[in-house]
PDB file of C-alpha atoms in Angstrom:
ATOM      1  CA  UNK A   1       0.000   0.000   0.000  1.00 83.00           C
ATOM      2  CA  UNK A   2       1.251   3.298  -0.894  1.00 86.00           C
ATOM      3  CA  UNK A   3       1.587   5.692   2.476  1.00 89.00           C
ATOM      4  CA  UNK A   4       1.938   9.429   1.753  1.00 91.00           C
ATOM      5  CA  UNK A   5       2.403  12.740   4.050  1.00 92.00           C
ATOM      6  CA  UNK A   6       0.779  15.130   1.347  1.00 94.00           C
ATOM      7  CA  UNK A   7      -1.123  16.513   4.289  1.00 92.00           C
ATOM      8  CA  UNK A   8       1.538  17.194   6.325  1.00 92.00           C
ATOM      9  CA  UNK A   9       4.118  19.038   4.303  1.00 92.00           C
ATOM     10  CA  UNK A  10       0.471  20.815   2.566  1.00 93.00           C
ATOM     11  CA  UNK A  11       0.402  21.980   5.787  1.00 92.00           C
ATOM     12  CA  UNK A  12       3.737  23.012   5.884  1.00 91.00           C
ATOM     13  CA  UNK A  13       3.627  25.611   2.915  1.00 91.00           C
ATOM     14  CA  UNK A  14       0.068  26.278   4.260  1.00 91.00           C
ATOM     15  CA  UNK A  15      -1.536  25.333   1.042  1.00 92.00           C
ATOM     16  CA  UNK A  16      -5.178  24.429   0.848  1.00 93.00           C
ATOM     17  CA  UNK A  17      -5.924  21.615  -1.299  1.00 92.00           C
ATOM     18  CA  UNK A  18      -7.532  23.934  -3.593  1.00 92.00           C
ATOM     19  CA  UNK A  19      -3.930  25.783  -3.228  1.00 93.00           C
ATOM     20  CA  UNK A  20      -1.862  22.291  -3.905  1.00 94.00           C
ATOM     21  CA  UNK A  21      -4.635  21.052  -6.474  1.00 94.00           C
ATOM     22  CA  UNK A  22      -3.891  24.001  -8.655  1.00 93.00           C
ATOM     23  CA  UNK A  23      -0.031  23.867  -8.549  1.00 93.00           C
ATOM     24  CA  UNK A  24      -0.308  20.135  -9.737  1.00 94.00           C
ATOM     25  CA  UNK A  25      -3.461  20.533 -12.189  1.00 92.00           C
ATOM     26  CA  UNK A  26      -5.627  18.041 -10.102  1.00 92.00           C
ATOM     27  CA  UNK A  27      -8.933  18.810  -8.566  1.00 90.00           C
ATOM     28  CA  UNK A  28      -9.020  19.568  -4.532  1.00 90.00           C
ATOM     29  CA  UNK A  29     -11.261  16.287  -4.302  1.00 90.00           C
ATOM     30  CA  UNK A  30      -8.225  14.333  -5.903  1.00 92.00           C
ATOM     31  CA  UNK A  31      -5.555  15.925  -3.523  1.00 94.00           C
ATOM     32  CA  UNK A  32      -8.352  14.538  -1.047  1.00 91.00           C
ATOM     33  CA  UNK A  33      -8.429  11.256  -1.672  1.00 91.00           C
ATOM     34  CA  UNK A  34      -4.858  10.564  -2.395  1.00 93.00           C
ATOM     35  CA  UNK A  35      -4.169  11.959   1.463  1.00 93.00           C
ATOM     36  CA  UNK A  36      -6.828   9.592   2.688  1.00 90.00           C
ATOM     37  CA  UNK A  37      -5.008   6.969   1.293  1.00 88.00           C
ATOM     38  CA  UNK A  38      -8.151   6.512  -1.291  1.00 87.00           C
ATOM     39  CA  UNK A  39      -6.589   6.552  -4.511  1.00 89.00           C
ATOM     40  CA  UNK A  40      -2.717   6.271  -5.592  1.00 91.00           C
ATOM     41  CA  UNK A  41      -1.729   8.620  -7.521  1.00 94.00           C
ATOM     42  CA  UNK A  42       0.166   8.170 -11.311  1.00 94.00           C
ATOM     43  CA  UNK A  43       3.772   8.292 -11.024  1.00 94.00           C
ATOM     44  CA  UNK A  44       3.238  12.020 -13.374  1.00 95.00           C
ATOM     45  CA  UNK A  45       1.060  13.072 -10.381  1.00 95.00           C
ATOM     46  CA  UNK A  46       3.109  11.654  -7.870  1.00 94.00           C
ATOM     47  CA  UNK A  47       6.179  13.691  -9.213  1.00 95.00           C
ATOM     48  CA  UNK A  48       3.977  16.868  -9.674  1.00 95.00           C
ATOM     49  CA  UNK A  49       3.409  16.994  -5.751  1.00 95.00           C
ATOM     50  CA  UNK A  50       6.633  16.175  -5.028  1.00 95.00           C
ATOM     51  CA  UNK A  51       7.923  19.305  -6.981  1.00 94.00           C
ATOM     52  CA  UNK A  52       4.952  21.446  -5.703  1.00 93.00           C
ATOM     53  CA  UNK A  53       5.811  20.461  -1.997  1.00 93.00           C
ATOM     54  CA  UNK A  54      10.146  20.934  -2.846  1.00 93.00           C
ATOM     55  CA  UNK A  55      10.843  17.692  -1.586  1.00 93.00           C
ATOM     56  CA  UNK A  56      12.197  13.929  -2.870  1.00 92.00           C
ATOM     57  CA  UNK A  57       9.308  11.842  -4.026  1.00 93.00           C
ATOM     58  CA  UNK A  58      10.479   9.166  -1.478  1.00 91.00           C
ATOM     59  CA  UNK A  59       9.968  11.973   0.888  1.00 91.00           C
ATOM     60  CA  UNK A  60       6.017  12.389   0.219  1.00 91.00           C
ATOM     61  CA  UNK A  61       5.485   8.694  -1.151  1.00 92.00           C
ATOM     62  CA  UNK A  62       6.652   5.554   0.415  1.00 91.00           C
ATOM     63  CA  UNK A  63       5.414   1.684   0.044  1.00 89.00           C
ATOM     64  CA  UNK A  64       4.150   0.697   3.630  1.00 82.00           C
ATOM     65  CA  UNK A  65       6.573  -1.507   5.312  1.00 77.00           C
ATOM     66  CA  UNK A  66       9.365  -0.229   3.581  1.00 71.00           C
ATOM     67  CA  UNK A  67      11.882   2.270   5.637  1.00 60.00           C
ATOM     68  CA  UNK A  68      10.496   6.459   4.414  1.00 51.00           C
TER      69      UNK A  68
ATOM     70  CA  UNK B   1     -24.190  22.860  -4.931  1.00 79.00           C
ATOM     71  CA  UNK B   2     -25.971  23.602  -8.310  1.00 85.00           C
ATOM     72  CA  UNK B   3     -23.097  21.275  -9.604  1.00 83.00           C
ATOM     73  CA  UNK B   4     -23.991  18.780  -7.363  1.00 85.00           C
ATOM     74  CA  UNK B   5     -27.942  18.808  -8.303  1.00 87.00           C
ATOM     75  CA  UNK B   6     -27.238  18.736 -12.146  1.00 89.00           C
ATOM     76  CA  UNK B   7     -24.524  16.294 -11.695  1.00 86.00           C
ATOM     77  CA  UNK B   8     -26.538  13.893  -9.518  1.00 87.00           C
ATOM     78  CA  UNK B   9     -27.339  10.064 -10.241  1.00 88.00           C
ATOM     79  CA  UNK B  10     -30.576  10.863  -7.384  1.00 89.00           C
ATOM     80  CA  UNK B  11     -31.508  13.705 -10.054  1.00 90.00           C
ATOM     81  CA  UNK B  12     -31.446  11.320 -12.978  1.00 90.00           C
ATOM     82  CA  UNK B  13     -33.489   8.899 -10.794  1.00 92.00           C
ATOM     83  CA  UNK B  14     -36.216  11.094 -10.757  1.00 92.00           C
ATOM     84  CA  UNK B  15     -36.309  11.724 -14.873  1.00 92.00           C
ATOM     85  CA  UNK B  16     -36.527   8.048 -14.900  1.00 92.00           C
ATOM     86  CA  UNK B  17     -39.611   7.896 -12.394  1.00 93.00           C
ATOM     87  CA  UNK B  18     -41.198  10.645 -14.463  1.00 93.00           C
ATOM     88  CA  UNK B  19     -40.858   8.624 -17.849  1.00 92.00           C
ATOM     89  CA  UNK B  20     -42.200   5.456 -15.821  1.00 92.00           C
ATOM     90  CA  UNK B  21     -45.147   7.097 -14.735  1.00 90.00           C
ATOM     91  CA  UNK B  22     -46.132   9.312 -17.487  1.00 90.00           C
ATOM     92  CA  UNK B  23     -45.531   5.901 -19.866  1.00 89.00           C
ATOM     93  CA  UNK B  24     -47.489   3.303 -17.344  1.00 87.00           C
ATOM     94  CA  UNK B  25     -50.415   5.762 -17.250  1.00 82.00           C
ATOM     95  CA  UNK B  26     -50.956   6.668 -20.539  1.00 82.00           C
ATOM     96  CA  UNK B  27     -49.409   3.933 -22.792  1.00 79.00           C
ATOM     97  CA  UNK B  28     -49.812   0.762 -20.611  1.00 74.00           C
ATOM     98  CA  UNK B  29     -53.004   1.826 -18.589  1.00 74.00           C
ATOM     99  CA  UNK B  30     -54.472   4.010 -20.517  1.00 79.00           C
ATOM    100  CA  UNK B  31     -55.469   6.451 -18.025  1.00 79.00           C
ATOM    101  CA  UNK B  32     -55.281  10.349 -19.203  1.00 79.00           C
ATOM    102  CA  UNK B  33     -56.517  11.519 -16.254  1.00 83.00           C
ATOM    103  CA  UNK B  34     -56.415  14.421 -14.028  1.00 85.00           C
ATOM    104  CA  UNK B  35     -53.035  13.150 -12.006  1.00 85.00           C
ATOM    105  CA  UNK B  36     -51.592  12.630 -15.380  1.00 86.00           C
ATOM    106  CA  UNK B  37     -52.565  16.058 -16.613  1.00 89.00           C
ATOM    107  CA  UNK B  38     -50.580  17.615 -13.733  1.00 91.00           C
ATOM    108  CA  UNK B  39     -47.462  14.779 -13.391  1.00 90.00           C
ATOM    109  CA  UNK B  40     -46.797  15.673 -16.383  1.00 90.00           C
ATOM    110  CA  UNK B  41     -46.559  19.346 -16.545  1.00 93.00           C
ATOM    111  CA  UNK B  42     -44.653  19.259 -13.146  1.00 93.00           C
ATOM    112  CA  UNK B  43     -42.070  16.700 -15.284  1.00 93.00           C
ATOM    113  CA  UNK B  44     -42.206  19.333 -18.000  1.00 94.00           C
ATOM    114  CA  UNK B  45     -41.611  22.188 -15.270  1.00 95.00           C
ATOM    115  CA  UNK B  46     -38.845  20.344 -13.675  1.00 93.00           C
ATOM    116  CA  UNK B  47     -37.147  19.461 -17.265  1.00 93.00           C
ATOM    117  CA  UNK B  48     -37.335  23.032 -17.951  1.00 94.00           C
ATOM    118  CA  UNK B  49     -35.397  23.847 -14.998  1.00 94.00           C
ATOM    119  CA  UNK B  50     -33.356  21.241 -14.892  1.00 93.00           C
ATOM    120  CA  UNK B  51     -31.609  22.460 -18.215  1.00 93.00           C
ATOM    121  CA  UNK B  52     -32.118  25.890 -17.181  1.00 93.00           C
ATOM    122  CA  UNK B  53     -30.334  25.815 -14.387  1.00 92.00           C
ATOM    123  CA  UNK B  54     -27.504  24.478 -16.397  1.00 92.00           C
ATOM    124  CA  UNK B  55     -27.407  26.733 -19.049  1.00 92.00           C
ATOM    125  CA  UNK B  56     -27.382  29.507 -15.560  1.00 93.00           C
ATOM    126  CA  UNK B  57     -24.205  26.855 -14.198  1.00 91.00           C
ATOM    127  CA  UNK B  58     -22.428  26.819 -17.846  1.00 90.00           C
ATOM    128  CA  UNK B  59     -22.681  31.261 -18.041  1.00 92.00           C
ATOM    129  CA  UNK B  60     -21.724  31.167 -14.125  1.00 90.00           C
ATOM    130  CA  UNK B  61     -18.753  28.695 -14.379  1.00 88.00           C
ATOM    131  CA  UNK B  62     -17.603  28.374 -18.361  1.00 86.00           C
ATOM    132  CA  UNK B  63     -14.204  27.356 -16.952  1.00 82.00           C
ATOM    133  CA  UNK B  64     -16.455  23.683 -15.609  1.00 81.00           C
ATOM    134  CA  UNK B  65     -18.856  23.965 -17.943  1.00 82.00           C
ATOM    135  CA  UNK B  66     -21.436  20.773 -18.710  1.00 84.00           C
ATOM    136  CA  UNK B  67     -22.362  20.096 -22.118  1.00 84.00           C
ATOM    137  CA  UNK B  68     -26.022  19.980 -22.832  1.00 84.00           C
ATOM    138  CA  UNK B  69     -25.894  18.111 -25.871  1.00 85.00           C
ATOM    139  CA  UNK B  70     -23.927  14.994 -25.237  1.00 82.00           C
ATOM    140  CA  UNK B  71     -23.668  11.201 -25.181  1.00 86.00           C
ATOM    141  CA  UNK B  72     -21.836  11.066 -21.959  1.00 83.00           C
ATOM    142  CA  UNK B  73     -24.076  11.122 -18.737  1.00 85.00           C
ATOM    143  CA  UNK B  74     -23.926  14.221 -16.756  1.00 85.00           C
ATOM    144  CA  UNK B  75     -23.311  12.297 -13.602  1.00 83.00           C
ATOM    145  CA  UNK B  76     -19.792  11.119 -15.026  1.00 84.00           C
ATOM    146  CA  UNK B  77     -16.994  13.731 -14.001  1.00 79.00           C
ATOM    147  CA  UNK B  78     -13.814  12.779 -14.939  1.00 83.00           C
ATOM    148  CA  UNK B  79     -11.700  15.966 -15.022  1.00 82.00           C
ATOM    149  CA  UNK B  80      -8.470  14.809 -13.620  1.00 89.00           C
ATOM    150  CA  UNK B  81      -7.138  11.123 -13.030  1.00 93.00           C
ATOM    151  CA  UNK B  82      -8.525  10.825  -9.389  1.00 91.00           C
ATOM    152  CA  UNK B  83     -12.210  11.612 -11.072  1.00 90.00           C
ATOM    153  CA  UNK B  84     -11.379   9.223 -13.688  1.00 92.00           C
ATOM    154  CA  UNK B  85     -10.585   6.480 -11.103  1.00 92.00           C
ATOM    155  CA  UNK B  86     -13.557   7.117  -8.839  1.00 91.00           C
ATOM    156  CA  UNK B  87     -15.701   6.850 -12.387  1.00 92.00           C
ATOM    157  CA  UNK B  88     -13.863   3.922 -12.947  1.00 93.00           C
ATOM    158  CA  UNK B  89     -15.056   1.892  -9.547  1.00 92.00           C
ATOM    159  CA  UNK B  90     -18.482   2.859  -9.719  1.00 93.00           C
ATOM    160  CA  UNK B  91     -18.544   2.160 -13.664  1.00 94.00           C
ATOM    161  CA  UNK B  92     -17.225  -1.089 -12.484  1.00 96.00           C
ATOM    162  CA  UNK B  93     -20.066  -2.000  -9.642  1.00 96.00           C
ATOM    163  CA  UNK B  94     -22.592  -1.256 -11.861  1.00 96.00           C
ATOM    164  CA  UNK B  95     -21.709  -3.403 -14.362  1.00 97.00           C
ATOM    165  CA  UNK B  96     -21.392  -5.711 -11.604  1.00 97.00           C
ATOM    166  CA  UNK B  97     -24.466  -5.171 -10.660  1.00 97.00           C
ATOM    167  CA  UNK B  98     -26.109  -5.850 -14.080  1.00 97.00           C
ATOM    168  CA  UNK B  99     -24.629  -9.228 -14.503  1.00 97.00           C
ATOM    169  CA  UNK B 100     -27.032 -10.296 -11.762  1.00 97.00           C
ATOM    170  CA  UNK B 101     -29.685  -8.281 -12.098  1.00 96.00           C
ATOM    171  CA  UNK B 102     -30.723  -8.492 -15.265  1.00 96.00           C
ATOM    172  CA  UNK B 103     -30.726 -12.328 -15.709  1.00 96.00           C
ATOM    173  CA  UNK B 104     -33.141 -12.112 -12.405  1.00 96.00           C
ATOM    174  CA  UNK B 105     -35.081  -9.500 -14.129  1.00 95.00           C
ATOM    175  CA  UNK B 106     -36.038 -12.016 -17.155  1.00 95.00           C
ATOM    176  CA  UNK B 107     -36.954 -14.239 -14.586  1.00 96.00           C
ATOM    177  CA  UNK B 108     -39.220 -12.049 -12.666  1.00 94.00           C
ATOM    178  CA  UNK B 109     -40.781 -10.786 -15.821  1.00 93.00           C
ATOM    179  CA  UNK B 110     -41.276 -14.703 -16.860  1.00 94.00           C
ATOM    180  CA  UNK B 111     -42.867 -15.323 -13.382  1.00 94.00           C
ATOM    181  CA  UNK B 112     -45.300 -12.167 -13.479  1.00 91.00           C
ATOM    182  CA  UNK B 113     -46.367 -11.898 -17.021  1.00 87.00           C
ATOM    183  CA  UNK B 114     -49.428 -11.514 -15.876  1.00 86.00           C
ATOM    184  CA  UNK B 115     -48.963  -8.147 -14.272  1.00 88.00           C
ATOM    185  CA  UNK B 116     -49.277  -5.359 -17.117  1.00 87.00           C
ATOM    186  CA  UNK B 117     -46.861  -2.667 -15.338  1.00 89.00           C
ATOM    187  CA  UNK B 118     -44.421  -5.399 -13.849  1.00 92.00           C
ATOM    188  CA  UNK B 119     -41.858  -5.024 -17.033  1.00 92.00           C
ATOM    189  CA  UNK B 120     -41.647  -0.899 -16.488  1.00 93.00           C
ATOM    190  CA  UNK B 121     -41.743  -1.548 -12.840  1.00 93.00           C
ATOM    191  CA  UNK B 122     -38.379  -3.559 -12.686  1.00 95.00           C
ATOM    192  CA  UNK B 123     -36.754  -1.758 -15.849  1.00 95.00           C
ATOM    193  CA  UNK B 124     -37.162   1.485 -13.366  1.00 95.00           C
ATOM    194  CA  UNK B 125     -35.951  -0.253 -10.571  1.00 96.00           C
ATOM    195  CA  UNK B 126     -33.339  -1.846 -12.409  1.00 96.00           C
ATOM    196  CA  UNK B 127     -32.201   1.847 -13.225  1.00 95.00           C
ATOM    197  CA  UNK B 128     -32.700   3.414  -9.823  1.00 95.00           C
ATOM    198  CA  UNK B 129     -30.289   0.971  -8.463  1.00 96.00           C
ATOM    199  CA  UNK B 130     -27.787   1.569 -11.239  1.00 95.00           C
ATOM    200  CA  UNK B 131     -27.722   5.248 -10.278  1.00 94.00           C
ATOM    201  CA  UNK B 132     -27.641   4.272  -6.460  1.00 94.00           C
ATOM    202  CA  UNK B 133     -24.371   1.971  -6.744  1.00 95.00           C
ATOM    203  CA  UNK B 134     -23.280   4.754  -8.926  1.00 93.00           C
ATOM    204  CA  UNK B 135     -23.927   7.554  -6.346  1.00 92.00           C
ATOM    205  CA  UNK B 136     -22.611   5.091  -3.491  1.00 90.00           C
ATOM    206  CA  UNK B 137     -19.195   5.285  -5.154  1.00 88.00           C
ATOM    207  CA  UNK B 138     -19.202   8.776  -6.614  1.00 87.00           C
ATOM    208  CA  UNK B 139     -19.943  10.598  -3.057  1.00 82.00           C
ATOM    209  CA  UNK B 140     -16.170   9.901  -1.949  1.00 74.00           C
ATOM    210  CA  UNK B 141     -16.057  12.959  -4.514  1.00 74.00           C
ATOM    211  CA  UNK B 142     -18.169  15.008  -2.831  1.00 72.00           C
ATOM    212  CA  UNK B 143     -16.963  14.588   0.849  1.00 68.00           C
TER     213      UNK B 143
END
């Protein structure tokens, strides 16, 4: 299962979802459900939030079980 | 929240009850009377607003606009790859879903022939619950 901490570095630029959603081109329901856990994003996406957030990927994403 | 009305499988549910009734009373039954006189013009009324209310949504928001004329359903939204997946699931259920229900549906319609309203009875069930396992997925976009 793919375990992300979208919300917490979000938080950390104090971006909305809305805010987030815009930088990456993605609606605020997807930035949603991909910090719920509900949906994994594509790897394009994945790399878009990444950038938007200024961190690694493996910073953000990370398979459960596996060290962050 | 206009959005959410035009977009909604519950809205579509309701179209499909009109049709049922306003075909069971005046095709199947025969019956042009006074209720049908008025179902139908508050169908008619709530058609007309229905697609005036988008045509308002479409001059309010032309950045998220709905097309009117079109043969995908207005319920699908699939304007980025999360809405695509979500469309995906509940596109997925419903088929599902119509694997088994229409081979009971023959048999249903076998066992009541004799009813006169029992095959637009279960074809507008059959669609209501469509629209519901539809809607049951679809509201993780609306949370």
């Amino acid at each position: 299962m793919l375990i992300n901490r979208v919300k917490e570095l979000r938080a950390r630029h104090s971006y909305t979802q809305s805010d987030l959603g815009e930088l990456v081109k993605a609606s605020r329901q997807t930035i949603g459900m991909i910090e719920k856990g509900d949906y994994a994003p594509s790897v394009l996406l994945a790399l878009k939030i990444a950038k938007a957030l200024r961190v690694d990927l493996e910073e953000v994403f990370w398979i459960e079980g596996e060290d962050e | 929240m206009i959005e959410r009305f035009l977009r909604s499988p519950f809205t579509m549910s309701i179209f499909l009850m009109g049709i049922a009734v306003i075909y069971s009373k005046s095709i199947v039954l025969e019956q042009r009377d006074d209720f049908f006189v008025i179902f139908s013009i508050f169908y008619v009324i709530f058609v007309t607003i229905y697609f005036g209310m988008m045509v308002y949504y479409n001059r309010k928001f032309p950045d998220r606009k709905i097309r009117i004329f079109t043969f995908i359903p207005y319920e699908l939204k699939e304007e980025d790859e999360g809405h695509q997946y979500i469309t995906y699931r509940a596109c997925r259920k419903v088929y599902i879903y119509y694997y088994f229900a229409i081979p009971t549906a023959i048999v249903f319609v076998a066992l009541f022939k004799g009813i006169e309203l029992f095959p637009v009875i279960i074809l507008t069930v059959l669609g209501i619950g469509q629209y519901f396992i539809f809607w049951s997925e679809i509201k993780k976009l609306y949370e």
